[in-house]
Short mmCIF file of C-alpha atoms in Angstrom, two decimals:
data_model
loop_
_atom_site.label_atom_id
_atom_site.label_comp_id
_atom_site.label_asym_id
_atom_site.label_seq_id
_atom_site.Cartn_x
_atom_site.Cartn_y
_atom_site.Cartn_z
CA UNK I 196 8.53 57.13 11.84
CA UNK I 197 10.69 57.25 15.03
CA UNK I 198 13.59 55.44 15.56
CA UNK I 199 12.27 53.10 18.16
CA UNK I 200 8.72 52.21 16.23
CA UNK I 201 11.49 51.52 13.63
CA UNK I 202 13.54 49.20 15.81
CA UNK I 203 10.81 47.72 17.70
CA UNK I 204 9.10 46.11 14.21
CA UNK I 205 12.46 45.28 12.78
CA UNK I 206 13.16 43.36 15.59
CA UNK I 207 9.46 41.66 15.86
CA UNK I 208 9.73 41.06 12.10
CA UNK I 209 13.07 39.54 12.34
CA UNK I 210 11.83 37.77 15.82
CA UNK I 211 8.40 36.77 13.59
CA UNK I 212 10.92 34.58 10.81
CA UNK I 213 12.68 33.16 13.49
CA UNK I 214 9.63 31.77 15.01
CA UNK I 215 9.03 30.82 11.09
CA UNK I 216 11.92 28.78 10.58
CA UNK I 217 11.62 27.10 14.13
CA UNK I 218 8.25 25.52 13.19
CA UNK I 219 9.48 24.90 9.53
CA UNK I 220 12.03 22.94 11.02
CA UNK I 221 10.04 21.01 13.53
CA UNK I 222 7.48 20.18 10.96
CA UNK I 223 10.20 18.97 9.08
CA UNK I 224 11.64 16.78 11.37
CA UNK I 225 8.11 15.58 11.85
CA UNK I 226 7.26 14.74 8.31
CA UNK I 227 10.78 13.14 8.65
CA UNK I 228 10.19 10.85 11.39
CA UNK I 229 6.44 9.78 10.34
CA UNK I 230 8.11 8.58 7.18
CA UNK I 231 10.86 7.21 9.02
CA UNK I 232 8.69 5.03 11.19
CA UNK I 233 6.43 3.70 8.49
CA UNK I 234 9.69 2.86 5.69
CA UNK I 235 10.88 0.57 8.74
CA UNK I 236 7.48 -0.75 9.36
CA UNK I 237 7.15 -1.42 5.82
CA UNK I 238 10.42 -3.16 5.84
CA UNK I 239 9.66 -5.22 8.78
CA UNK I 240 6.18 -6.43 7.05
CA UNK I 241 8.59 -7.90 4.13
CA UNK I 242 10.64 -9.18 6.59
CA UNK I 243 7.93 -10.89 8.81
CA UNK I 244 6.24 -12.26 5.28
CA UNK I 245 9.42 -13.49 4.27
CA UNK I 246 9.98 -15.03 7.17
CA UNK I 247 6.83 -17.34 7.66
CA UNK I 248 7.34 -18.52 3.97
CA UNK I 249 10.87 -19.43 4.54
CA UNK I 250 9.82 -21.50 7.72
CA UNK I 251 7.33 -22.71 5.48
CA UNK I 252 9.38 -24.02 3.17
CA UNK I 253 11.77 -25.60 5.44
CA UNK I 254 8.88 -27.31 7.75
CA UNK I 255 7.22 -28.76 4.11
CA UNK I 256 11.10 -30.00 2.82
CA UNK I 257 11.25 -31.92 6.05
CA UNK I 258 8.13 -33.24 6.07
CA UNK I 259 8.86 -34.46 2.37
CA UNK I 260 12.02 -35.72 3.94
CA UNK I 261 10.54 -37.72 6.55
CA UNK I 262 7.64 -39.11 4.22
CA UNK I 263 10.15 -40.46 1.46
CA UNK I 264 12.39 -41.89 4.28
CA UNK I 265 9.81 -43.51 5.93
CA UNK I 266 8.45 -45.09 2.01
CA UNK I 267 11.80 -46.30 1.89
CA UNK I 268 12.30 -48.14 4.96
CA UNK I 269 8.54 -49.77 4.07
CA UNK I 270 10.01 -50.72 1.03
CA UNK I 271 13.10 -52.16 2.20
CA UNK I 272 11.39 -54.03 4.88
CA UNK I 273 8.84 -55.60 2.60
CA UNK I 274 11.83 -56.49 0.38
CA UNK I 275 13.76 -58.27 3.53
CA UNK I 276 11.16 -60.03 4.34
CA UNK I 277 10.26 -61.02 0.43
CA UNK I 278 14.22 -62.53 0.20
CA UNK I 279 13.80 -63.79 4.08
CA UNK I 280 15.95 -61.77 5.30
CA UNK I 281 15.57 -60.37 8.80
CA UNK I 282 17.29 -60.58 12.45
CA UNK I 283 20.94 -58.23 12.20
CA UNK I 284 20.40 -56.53 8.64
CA UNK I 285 16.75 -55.58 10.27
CA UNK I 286 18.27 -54.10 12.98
CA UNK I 287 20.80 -51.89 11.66
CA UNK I 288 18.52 -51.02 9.06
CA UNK I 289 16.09 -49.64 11.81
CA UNK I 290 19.06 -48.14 13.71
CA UNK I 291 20.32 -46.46 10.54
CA UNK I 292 17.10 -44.96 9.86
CA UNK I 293 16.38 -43.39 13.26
CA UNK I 294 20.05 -42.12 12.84
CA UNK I 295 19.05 -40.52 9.81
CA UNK I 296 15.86 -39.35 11.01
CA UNK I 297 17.46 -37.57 14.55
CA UNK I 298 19.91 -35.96 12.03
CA UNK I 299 17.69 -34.72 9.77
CA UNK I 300 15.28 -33.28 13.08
CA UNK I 301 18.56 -31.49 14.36
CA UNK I 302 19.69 -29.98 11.17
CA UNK I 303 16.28 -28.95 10.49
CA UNK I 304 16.56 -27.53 13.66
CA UNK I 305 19.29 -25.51 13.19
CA UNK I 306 18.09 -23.98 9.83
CA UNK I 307 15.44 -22.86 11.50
CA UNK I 308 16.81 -21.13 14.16
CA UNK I 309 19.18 -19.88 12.09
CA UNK I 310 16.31 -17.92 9.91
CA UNK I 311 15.02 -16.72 13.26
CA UNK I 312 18.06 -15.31 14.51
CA UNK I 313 18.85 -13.51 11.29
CA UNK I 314 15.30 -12.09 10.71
CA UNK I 315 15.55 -11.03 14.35
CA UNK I 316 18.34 -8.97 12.95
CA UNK I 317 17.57 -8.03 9.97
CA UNK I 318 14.27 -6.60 12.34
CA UNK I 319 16.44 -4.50 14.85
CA UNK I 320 18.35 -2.99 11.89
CA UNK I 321 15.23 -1.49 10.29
CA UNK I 322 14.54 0.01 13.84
CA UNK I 323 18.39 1.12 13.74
CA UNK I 324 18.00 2.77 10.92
CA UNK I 325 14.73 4.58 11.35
CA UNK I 326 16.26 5.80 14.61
CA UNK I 327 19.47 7.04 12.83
CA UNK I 328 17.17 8.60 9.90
CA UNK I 329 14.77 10.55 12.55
CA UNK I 330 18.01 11.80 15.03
CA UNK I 331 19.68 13.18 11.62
CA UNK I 332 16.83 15.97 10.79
CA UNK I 333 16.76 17.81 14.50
CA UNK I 334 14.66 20.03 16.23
CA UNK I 335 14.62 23.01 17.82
CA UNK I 336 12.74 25.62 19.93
CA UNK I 337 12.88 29.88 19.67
CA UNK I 338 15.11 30.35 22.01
CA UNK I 339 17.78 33.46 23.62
CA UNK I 340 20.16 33.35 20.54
CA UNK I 341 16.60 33.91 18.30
CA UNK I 342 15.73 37.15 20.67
CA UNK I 343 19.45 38.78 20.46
CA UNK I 344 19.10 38.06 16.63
CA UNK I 345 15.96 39.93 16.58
CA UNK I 346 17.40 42.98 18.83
CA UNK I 347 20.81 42.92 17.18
CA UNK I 348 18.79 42.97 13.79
CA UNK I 349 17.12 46.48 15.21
CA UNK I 350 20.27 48.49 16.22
CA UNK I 351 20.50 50.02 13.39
CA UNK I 352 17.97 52.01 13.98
CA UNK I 353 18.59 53.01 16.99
CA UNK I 354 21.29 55.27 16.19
#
C-alpha cells in the first residue's frame, strides 16, 4: 500500500476515535446531568413533603393550644362567678388571656416562617448542588486539536 493510502486511513482512523470519545463524553455528561436533575428533584419532593407535615404539625399544636386555653378561661370564669367573684380579677383575667393568646399567634408565627425560610434553603441547595454535579462532568465538541491529532498520528507514514 502507498504511503499516503497509509497516512490518509491512519489519520481517519485516529480522526474516527476522536469523534468516538467526543460523543462518549457528551453522552456521559448527559446521563450525568439527567441523573443530576432528578436526585435534586427527588430531594426537593422530601423536602416539600416534609415541609407540609411540619406546618401541619405546628398549625394542629396551636390549635390544641388555643382550644385548652380557651377551656380554661371557661372554667375559670364559671368558677368566678360560682365564688362571686367578678369586676377587677375578671378583667385581668381576660386581659391576661388575650396576652397569652397574641403571644402564642406571634410565636406561632415565627416558627412558621422560620420552617419556610429554611426549606426555602434547604430547596436552592439541592438546585446548587445539581448545578455543581452537572458543570463537574464537561463537554466537548471534535474540534482543531482532534484534526492535528489525527494528521500528526499519520506522519509516520509519510516518510
Amino acid at each position: 500500500m502507498d504511503p499516503v493510502t497509509l497516512a490518509l486511513l491512519s489519520g481517519g482512523m485516529n480522526l474516527l476515535g476522536s469523534m468516538s470519545e467526543v460523543n462518549a463524553q457528551n453522552q456521559a455528561a448527559l446521563n450525568n446531568a439527567y441523573m443530576a436533575r432528578g436526585a435534586a428533584a427527588h430531594k426537593q419532593d422530601q423536602e416539600m413533603q416534609s415541609y407540609v407535615e411540619m406546618n401541619r404539625q405546628l398549625l394542629m399544636t396551636s390549635m390544641d393550644r388555643a382550644l385548652q386555653a380557651r377551656s380554661n378561661t371557661d372554667l375559670a370564669m364559671v368558677s368566678m362567678f360560682e365564688t362571686g367573684g367578678g369586676g377587677q380579677a375578671m378583667t385581668d383575667m381576660i386581659a391576661e388571656r388575650r396576652s397569652v393568646e397574641a403571644r402564642n399567634l406571634y410565636r406561632d408565627r415565627l416558627e412558621r416562617n422560620s420552617l419556610k425560610i429554611q426549606t426555602n434553603r434547604n430547596l436552592k441547595g439541592y438546585e446548587q448542588e445539581a448545578k455543581g454535579r452537572i458543570a463537574s462532568v464537561s463537554t466537548t465538541q471534535l474540534n482543531m486539536g482532534h484534526i492535528m491529532k489525527a494528521g500528526s498520528a499519520s506522519l509516520p507514514y509519510m516518510t
